[in-house]
Tab-separated table of C-alpha atoms and ligand atoms in Angstrom:
chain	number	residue	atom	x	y	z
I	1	UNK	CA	-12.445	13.012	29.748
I	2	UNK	CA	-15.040	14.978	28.001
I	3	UNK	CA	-15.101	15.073	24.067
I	4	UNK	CA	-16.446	17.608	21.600
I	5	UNK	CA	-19.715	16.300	20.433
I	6	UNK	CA	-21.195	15.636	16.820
I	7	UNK	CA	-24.406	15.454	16.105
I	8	UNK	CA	-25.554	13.956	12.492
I	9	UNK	CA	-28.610	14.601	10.193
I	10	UNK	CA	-31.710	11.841	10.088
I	11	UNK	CA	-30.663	8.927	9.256
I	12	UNK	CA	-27.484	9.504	8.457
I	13	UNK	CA	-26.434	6.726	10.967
I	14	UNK	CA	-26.349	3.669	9.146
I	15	UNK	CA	-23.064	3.757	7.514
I	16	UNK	CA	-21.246	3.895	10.878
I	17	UNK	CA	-23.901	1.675	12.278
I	18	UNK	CA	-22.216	-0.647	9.194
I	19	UNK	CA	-18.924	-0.045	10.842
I	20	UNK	CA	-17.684	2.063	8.093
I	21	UNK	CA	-15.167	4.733	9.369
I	22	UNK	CA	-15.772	7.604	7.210
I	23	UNK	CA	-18.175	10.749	8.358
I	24	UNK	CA	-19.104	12.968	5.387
I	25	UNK	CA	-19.446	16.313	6.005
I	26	UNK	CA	-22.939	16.415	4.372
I	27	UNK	CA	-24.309	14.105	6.874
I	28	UNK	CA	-23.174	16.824	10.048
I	29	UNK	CA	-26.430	18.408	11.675
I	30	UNK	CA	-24.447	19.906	14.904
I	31	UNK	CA	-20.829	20.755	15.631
I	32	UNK	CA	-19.276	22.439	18.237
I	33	UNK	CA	-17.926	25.835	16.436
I	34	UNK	CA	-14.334	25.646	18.207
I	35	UNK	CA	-13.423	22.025	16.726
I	36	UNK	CA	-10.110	22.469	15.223
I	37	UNK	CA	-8.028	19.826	12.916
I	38	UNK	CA	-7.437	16.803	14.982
I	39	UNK	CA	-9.515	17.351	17.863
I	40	UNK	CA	-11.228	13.837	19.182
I	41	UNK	CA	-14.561	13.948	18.907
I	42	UNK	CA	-17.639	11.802	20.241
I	43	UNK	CA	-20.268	10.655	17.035
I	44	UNK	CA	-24.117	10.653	17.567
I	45	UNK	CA	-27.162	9.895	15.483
I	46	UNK	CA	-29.787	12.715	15.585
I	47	UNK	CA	-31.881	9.983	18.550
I	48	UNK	CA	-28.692	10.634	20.273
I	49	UNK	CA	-27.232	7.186	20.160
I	50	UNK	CA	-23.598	7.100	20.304
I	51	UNK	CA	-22.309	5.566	17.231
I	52	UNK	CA	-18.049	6.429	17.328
I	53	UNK	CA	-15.379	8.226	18.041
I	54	UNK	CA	-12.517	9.991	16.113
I	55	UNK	CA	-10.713	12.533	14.852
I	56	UNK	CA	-12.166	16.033	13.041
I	57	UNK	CA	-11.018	16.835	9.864
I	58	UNK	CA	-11.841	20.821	8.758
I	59	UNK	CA	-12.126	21.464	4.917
I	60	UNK	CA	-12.593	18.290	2.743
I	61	UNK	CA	-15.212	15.564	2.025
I	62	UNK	CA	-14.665	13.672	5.149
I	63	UNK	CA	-15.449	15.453	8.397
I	64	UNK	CA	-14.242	12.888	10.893
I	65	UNK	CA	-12.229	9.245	10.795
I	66	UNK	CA	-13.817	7.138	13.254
I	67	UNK	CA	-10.502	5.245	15.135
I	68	UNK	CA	-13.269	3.525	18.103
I	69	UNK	CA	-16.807	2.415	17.567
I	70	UNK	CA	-16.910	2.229	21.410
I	71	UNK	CA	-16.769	4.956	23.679
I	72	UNK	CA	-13.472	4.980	25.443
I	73	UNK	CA	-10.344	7.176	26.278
I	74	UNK	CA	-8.008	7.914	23.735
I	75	UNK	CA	-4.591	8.426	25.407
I	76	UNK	CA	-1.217	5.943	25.338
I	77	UNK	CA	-3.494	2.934	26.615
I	78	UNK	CA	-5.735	3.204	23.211
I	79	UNK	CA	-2.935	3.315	21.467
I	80	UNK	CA	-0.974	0.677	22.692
I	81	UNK	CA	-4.303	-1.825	22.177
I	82	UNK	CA	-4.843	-1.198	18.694
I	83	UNK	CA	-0.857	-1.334	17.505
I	84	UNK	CA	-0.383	-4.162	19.516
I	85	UNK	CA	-3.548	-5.851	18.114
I	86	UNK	CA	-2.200	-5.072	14.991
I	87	UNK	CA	0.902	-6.623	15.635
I	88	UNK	CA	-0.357	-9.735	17.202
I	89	UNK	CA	-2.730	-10.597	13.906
I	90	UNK	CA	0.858	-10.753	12.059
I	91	UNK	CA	2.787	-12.670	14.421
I	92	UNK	CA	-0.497	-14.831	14.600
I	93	UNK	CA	-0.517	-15.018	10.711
I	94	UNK	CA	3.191	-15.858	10.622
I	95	UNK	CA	4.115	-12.875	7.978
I	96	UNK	CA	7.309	-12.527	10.356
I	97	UNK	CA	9.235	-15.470	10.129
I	98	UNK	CA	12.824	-16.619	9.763
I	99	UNK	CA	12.802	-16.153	5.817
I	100	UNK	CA	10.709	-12.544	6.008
I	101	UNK	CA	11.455	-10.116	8.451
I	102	UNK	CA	9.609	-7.331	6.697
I	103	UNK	CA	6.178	-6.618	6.642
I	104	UNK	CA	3.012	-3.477	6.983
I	105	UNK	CA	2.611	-3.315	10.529
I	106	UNK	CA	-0.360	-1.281	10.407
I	107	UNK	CA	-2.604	-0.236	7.301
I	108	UNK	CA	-5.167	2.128	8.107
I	109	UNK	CA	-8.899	1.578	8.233
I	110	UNK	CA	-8.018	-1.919	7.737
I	111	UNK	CA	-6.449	-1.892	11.229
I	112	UNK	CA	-8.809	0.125	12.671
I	113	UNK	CA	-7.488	3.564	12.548
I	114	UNK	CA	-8.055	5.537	9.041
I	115	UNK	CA	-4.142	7.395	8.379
I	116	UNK	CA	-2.139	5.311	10.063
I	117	UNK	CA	0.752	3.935	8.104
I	118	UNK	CA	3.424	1.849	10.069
I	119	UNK	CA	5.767	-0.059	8.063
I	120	UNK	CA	8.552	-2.489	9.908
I	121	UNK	CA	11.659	-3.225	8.139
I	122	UNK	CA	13.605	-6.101	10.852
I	123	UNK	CA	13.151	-3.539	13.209
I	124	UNK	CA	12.775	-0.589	11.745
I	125	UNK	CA	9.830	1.399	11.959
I	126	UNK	CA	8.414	3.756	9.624
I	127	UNK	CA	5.612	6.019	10.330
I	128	UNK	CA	3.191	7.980	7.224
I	129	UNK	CA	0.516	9.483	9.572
I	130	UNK	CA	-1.915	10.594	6.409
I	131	UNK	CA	-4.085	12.898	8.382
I	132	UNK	CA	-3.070	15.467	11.103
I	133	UNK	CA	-5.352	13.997	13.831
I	134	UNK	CA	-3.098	11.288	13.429
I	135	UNK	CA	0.112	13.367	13.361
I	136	UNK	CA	-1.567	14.867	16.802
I	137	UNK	CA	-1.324	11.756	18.466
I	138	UNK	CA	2.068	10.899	17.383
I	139	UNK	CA	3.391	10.818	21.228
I	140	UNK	CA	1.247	8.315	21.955
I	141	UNK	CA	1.961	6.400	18.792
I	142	UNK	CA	5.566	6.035	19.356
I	143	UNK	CA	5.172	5.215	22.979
I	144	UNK	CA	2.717	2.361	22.229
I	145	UNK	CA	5.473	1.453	19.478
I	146	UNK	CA	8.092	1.170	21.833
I	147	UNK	CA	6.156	-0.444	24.599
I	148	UNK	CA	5.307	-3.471	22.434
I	149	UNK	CA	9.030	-4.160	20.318
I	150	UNK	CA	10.406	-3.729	23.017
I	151	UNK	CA	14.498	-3.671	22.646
I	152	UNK	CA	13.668	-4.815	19.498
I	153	UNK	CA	12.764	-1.531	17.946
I	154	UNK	CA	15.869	-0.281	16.475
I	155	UNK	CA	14.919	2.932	14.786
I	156	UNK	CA	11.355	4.922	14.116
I	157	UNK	CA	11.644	7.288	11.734
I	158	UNK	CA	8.409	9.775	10.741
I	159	UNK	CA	8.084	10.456	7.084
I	160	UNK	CA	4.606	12.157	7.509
I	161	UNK	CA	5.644	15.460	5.981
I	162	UNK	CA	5.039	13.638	2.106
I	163	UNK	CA	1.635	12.273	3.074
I	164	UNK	CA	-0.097	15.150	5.051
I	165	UNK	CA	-1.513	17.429	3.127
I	166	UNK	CA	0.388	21.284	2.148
I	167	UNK	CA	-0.658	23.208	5.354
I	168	UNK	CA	-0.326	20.415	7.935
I	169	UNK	CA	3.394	18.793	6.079
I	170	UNK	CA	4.858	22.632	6.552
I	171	UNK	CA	4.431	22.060	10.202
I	172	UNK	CA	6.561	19.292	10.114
I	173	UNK	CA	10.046	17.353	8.714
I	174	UNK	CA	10.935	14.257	8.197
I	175	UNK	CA	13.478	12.534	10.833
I	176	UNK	CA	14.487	9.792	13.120
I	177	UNK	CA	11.943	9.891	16.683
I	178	UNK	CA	13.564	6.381	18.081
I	179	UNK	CA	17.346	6.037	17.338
I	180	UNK	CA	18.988	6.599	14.139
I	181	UNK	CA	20.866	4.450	11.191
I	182	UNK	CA	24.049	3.173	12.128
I	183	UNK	CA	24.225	1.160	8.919
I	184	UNK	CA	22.441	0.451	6.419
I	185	UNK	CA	19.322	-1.477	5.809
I	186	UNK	CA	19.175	-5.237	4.398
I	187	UNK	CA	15.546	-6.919	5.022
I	188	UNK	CA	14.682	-10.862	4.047
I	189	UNK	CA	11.496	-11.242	2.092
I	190	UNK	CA	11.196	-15.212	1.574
I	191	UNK	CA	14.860	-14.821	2.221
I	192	UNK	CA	15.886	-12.669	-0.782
I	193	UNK	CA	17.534	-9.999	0.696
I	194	UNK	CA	16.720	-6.164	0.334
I	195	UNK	CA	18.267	-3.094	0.942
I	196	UNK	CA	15.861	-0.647	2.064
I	197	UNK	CA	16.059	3.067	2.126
I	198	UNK	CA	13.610	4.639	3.377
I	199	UNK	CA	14.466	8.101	3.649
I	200	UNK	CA	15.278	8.682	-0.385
I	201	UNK	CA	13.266	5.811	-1.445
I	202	UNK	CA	9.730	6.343	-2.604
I	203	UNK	CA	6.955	5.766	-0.094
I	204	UNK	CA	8.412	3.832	2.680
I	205	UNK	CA	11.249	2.712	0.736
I	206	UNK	CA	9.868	-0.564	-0.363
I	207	UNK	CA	6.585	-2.210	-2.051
I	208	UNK	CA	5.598	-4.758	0.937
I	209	UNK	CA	2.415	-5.152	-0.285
I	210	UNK	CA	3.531	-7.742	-3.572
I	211	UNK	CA	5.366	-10.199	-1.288
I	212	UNK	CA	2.884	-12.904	-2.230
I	213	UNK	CA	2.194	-12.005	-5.920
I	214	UNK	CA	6.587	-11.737	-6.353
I	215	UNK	CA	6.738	-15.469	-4.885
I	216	UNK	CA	4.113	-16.565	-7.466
I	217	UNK	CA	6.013	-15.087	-10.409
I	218	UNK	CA	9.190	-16.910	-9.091
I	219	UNK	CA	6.946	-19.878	-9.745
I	220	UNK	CA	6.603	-19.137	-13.158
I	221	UNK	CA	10.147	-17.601	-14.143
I	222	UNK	CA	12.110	-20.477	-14.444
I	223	UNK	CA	13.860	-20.918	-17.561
I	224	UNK	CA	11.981	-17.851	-18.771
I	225	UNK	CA	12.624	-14.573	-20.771
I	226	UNK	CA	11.340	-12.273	-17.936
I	227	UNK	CA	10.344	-8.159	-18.048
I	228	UNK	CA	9.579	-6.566	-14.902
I	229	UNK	CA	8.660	-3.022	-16.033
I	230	UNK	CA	8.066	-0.335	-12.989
I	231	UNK	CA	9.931	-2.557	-11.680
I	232	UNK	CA	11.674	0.252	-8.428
I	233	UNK	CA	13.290	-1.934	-6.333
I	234	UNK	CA	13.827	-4.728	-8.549
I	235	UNK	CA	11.523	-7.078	-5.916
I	236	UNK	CA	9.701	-9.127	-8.964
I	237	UNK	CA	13.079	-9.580	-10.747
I	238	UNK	CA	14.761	-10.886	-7.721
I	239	UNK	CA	12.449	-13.089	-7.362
I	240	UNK	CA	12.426	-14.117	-11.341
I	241	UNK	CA	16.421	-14.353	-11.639
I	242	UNK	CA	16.081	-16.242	-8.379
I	243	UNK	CA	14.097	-19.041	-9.753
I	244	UNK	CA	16.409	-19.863	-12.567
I	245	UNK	CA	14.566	-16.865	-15.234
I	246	UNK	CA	17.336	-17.408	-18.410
I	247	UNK	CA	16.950	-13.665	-18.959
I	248	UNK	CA	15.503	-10.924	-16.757
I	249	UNK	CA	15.371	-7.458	-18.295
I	250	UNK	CA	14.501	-4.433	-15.179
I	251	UNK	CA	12.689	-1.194	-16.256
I	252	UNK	CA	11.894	1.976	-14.588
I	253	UNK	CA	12.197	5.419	-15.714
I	254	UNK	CA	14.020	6.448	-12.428
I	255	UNK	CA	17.535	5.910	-12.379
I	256	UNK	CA	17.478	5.526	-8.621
I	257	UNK	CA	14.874	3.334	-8.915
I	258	UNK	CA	17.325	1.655	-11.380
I	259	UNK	CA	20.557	1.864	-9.165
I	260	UNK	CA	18.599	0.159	-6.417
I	261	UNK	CA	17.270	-2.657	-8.278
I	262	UNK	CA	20.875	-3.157	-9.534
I	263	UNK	CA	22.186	-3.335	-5.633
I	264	UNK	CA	19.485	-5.909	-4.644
I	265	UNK	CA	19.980	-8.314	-7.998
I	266	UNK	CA	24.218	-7.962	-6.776
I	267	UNK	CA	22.571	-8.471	-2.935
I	268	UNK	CA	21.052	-11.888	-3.934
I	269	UNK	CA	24.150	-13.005	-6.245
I	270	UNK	CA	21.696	-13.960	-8.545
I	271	UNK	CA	22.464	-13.551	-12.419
I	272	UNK	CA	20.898	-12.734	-15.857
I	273	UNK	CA	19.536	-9.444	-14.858
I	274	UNK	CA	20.069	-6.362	-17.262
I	275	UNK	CA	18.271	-2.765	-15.884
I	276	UNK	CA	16.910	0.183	-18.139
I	277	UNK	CA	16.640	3.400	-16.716
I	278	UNK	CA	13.694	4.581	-19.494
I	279	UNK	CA	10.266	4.713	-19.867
I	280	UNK	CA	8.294	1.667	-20.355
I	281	UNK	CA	6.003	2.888	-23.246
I	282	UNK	CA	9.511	3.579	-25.357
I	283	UNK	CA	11.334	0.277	-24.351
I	284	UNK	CA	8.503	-1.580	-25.681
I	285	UNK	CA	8.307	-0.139	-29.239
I	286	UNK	CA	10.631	-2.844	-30.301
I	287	UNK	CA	10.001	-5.906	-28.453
I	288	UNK	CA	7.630	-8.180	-30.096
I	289	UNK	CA	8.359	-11.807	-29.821
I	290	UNK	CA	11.423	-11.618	-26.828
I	291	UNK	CA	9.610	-12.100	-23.491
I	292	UNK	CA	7.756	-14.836	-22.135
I	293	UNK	CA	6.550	-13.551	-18.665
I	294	UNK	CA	6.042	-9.764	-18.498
I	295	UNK	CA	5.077	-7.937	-15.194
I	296	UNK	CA	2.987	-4.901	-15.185
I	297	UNK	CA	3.079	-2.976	-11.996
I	298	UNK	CA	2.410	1.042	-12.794
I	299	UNK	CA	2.473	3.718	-10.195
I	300	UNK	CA	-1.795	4.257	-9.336
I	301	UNK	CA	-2.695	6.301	-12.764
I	302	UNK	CA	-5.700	7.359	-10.747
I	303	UNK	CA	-5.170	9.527	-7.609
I	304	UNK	CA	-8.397	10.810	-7.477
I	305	UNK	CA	-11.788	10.003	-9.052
I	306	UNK	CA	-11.426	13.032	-11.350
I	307	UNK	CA	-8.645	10.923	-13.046
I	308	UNK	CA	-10.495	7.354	-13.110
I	309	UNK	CA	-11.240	7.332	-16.964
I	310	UNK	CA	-7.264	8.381	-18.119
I	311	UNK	CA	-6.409	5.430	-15.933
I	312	UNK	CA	-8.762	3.122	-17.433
I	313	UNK	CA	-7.468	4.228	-20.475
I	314	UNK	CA	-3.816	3.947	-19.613
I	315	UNK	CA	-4.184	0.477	-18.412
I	316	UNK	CA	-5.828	-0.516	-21.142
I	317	UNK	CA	-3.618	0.911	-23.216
I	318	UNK	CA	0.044	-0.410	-21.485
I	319	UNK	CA	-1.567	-4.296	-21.067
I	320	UNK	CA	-3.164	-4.174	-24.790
I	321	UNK	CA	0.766	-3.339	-25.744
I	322	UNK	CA	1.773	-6.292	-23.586
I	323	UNK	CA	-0.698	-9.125	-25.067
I	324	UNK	CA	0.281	-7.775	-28.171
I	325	UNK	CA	3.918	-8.077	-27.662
I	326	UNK	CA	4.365	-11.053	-25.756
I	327	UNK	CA	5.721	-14.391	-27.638
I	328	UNK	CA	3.025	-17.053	-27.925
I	329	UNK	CA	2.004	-18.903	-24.620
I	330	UNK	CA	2.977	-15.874	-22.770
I	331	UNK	CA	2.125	-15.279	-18.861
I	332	UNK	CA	1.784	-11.958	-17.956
I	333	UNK	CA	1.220	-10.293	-14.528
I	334	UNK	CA	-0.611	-7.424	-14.760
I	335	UNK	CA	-1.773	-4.776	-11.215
I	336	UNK	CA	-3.309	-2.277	-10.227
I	337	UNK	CA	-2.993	0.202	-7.359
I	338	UNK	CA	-5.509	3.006	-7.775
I	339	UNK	CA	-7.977	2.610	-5.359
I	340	UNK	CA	-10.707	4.430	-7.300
I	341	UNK	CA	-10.469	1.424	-10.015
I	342	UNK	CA	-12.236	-1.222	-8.264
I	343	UNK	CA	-11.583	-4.923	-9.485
I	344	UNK	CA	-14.218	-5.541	-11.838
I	345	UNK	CA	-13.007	-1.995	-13.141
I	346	UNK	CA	-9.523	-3.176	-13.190
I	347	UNK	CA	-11.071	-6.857	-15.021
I	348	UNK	CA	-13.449	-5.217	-17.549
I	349	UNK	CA	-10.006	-2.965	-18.555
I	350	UNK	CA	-7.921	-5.771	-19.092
I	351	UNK	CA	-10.710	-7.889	-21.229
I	352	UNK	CA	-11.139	-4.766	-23.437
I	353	UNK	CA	-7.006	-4.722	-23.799
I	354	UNK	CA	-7.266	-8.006	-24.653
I	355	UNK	CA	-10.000	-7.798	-27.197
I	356	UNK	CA	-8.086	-4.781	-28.850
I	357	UNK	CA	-4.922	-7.160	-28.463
I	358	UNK	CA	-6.682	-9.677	-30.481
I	359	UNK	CA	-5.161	-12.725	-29.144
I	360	UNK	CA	-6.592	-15.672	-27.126
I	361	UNK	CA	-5.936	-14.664	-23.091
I	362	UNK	CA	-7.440	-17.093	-20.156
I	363	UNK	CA	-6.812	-15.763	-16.142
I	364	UNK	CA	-4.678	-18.119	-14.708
I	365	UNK	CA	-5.052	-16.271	-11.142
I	366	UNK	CA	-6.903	-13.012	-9.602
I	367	UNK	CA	-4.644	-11.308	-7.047
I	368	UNK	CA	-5.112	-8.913	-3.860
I	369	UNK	CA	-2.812	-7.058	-1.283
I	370	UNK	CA	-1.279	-9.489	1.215
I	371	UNK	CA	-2.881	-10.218	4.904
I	372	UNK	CA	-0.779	-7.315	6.314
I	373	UNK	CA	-2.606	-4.812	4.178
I	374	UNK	CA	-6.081	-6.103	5.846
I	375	UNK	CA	-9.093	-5.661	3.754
I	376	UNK	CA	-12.355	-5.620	6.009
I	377	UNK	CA	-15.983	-5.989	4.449
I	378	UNK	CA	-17.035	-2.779	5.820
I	379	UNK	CA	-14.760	-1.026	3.800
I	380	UNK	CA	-14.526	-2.148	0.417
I	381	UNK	CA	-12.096	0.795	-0.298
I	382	UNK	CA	-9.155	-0.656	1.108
I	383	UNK	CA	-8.961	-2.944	-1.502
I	384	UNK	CA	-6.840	-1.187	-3.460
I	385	UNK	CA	-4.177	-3.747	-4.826
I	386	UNK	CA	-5.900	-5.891	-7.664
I	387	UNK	CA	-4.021	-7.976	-9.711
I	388	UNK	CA	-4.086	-10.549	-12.474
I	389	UNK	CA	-1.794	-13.394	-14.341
I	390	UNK	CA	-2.850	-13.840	-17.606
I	391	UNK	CA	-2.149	-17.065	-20.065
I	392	UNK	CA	-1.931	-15.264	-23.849
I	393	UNK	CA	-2.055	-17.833	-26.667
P	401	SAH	N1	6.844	-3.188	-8.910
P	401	SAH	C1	7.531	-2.403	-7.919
P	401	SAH	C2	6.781	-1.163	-7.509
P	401	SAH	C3	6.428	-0.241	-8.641
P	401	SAH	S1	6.252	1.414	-8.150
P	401	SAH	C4	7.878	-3.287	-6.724
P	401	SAH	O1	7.514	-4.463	-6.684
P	401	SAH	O2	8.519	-2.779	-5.808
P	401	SAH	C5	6.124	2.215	-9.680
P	401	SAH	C6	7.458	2.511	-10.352
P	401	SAH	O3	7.168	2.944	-11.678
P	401	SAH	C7	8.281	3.623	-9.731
P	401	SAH	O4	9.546	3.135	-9.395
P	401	SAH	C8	8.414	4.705	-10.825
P	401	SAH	O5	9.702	5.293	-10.879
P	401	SAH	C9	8.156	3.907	-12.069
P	401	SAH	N2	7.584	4.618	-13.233
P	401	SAH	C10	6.625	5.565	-13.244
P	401	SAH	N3	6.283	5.883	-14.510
P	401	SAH	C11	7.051	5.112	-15.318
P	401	SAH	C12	7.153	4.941	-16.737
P	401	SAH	N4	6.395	5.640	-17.569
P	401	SAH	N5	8.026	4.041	-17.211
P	401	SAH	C13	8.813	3.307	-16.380
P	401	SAH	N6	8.750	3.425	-15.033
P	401	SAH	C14	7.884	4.300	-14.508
């Protein structure tokens, strides 16, 4: 099989000789003129060397998304290795289990391959292919899929058209490739039970990615006057009225959100939960003294770097409104998912909120993205979930 070659400028090697999966388009010397979106392409230095391969992206920063640092064919077999790898690091890791059959099945550069979003709800696949060299090989995806669940893929449905960009989502819709819904969805995470739908819901349908950081709050809840604002599906409050919280109070300004938070608190027969379909900025106004665990888990208020100093302020401004508000020997659990806030970003915020807040605060724990969101050293950018509890005098 003969790939499209690129050539980069002098010196521009390192970063992929670093293993890092992103080619800018400033560090191109030669290109074929033909390359269209998605075409697989071969990487070399300007001494020729042969440093990746992936897929070419026209227009934007990032020229091509290395998915192989060795030279190799990229048909069903490819495929097939790096899901399956994928999947065999979580079965290794014991995410699936008999109390959690939900869990990110593959996450993008972390995994290997830059785009690719698979998401497994008891099996139920979900595919956000982010990029259309992805979307290209989407065949191949689903085969590899199928080849490794076996009988016990029950449904793959492609949501790609909301993650690809304008031009490339027009091309496609949103629908079932394996099977279809018969009924609905109820997944076990640390055997509280979900309903997931992922064809309204936002994203994939559900937050996997604060499985571990829910189960710690449930450590903390007991007995407790809880908040859980952004709260979607109502995972943290679940897990709160689960552990014996005497009061759990639900917020999100969606009322579907709401709704579905409702159905999973009545899914778990667990009690004490009231929901408010309203913005989280105006249910606090009149809350000072009530709560004594609040959780803080916005949408990312940065999508792009452009926006990185409104989110700093916006974080600083929603946790500085939480220290202030919380009753004395408070715990609060405060995230963040904007990847262009790094953590020492995200920490510096929170100290300034706290310092405007003018109480006494120690950090009782820092928090990442579980194991099946896989953050690699040589690329620090898929750290994107960053997380603290906080102890407020
Ligand atoms: N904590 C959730 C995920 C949060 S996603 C979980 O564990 O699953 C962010 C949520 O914030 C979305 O449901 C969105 O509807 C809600 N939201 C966005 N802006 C809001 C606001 N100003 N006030 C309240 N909710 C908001």
């Amino acid at each position: 099989m003969e790939y499209s070659k690129i050539i980069l400028g002098k010196g521009k090697e390192f970063s992929l000789q670093r293993k890092h999966p992103w080619v800018f388009s400033g560090a191109i010397s030669k290109k074929d003129n033909n390359l269209a979106d998605g075409d697989i392409v071969e990487v070399y230095s300007q001494q020729n060397q042969f440093l990746g391969m992936g897929y070419f992206s026209n227009g934007g920063s990032i020229s091509v998304r290395i998915i192989s640092f060795e030279k190799t064919i990229i048909d069903e077999d490819f495929w097939f290795k790096k899901i399956n790898k994928a999947w065999q690091y979580r079965l290794h890791l014991g995410i699936l289990n008999e109390r959690t059959n939900v869990c990110r099945l593959f996450f993008g550069e972390g995994d290997g391959v830059p785009g690719l979003i698979l998401d497994y709800y008891d099996g139920h696949v979900v595919l956000q292919a982010h990029s259309w060299g992805v979307y290209m090989q989407k065949d191949n995806i689903v085969a590899a899929v199928k080849k490794i669940l076996g009988t016990s893929l029950k449904s793959m449905y492609d949501k790609s058209a909301e993650t690809l960009n304008k031009h490339h989502a027009e091309k496609t819709k949103n629908g079932f490739i394996v099977g279809e819904l018969d009924s609905e969805i109820i997944v076990k995470e640390n055997d509280h039970l979900f309903k997931i739908d992922f064809i309204n819901g936002q994203k994939t349908g559900f937050f996997i990615d604060q499985r571990d950081n829910r189960k710690l709050l449930g450590d903390y809840s007991k007995g407790k006057n809880v908040l859980n604002t952004f709260c979607y599906t109502g995972g943290f409050s679940v897990y709160a009225a689960a552990a014996g919280a005497a009061m759990v109070h639900s917020v999100d300004s969606s009322q579907s959100a709401i709704d579905l938070c409702n159905k999973n608190i009545e899914l778990n027969t667990v009690k004490n939960n009231e929901s408010y379909a309203i913005d989280t900025f105006e249910f606090l106004k009149d809350k000072q003294n009530i709560y004594d665990v609040i959780v803080l888990d916005p949408p990312a208020f940065a999508k792009s770097r452009d926006s990185k100093h409104n989110a700093v302020i916006g974080y600083k401004r929603l946790n500085a409104l939480a220290i202030k508000l919380i009753k004395p020997n408070g715990i609060i659990f405060t995230y963040s998912c904007s990847g262009v806030v790094d953590k020492y970003l995200f920490y510096n915020t929170i100290t300034a909120a706290a310092i405007e807040a003018g109480r006494n605060v120690k950090v009782l724990h820092y928090m990442i993205q579980p194991a099946d969101h896989p953050v690699t050293p040589y690329f620090a950018e898929g750290e994107y979930l960053k997380g603290m509890v906080l102890w407020v005098e």
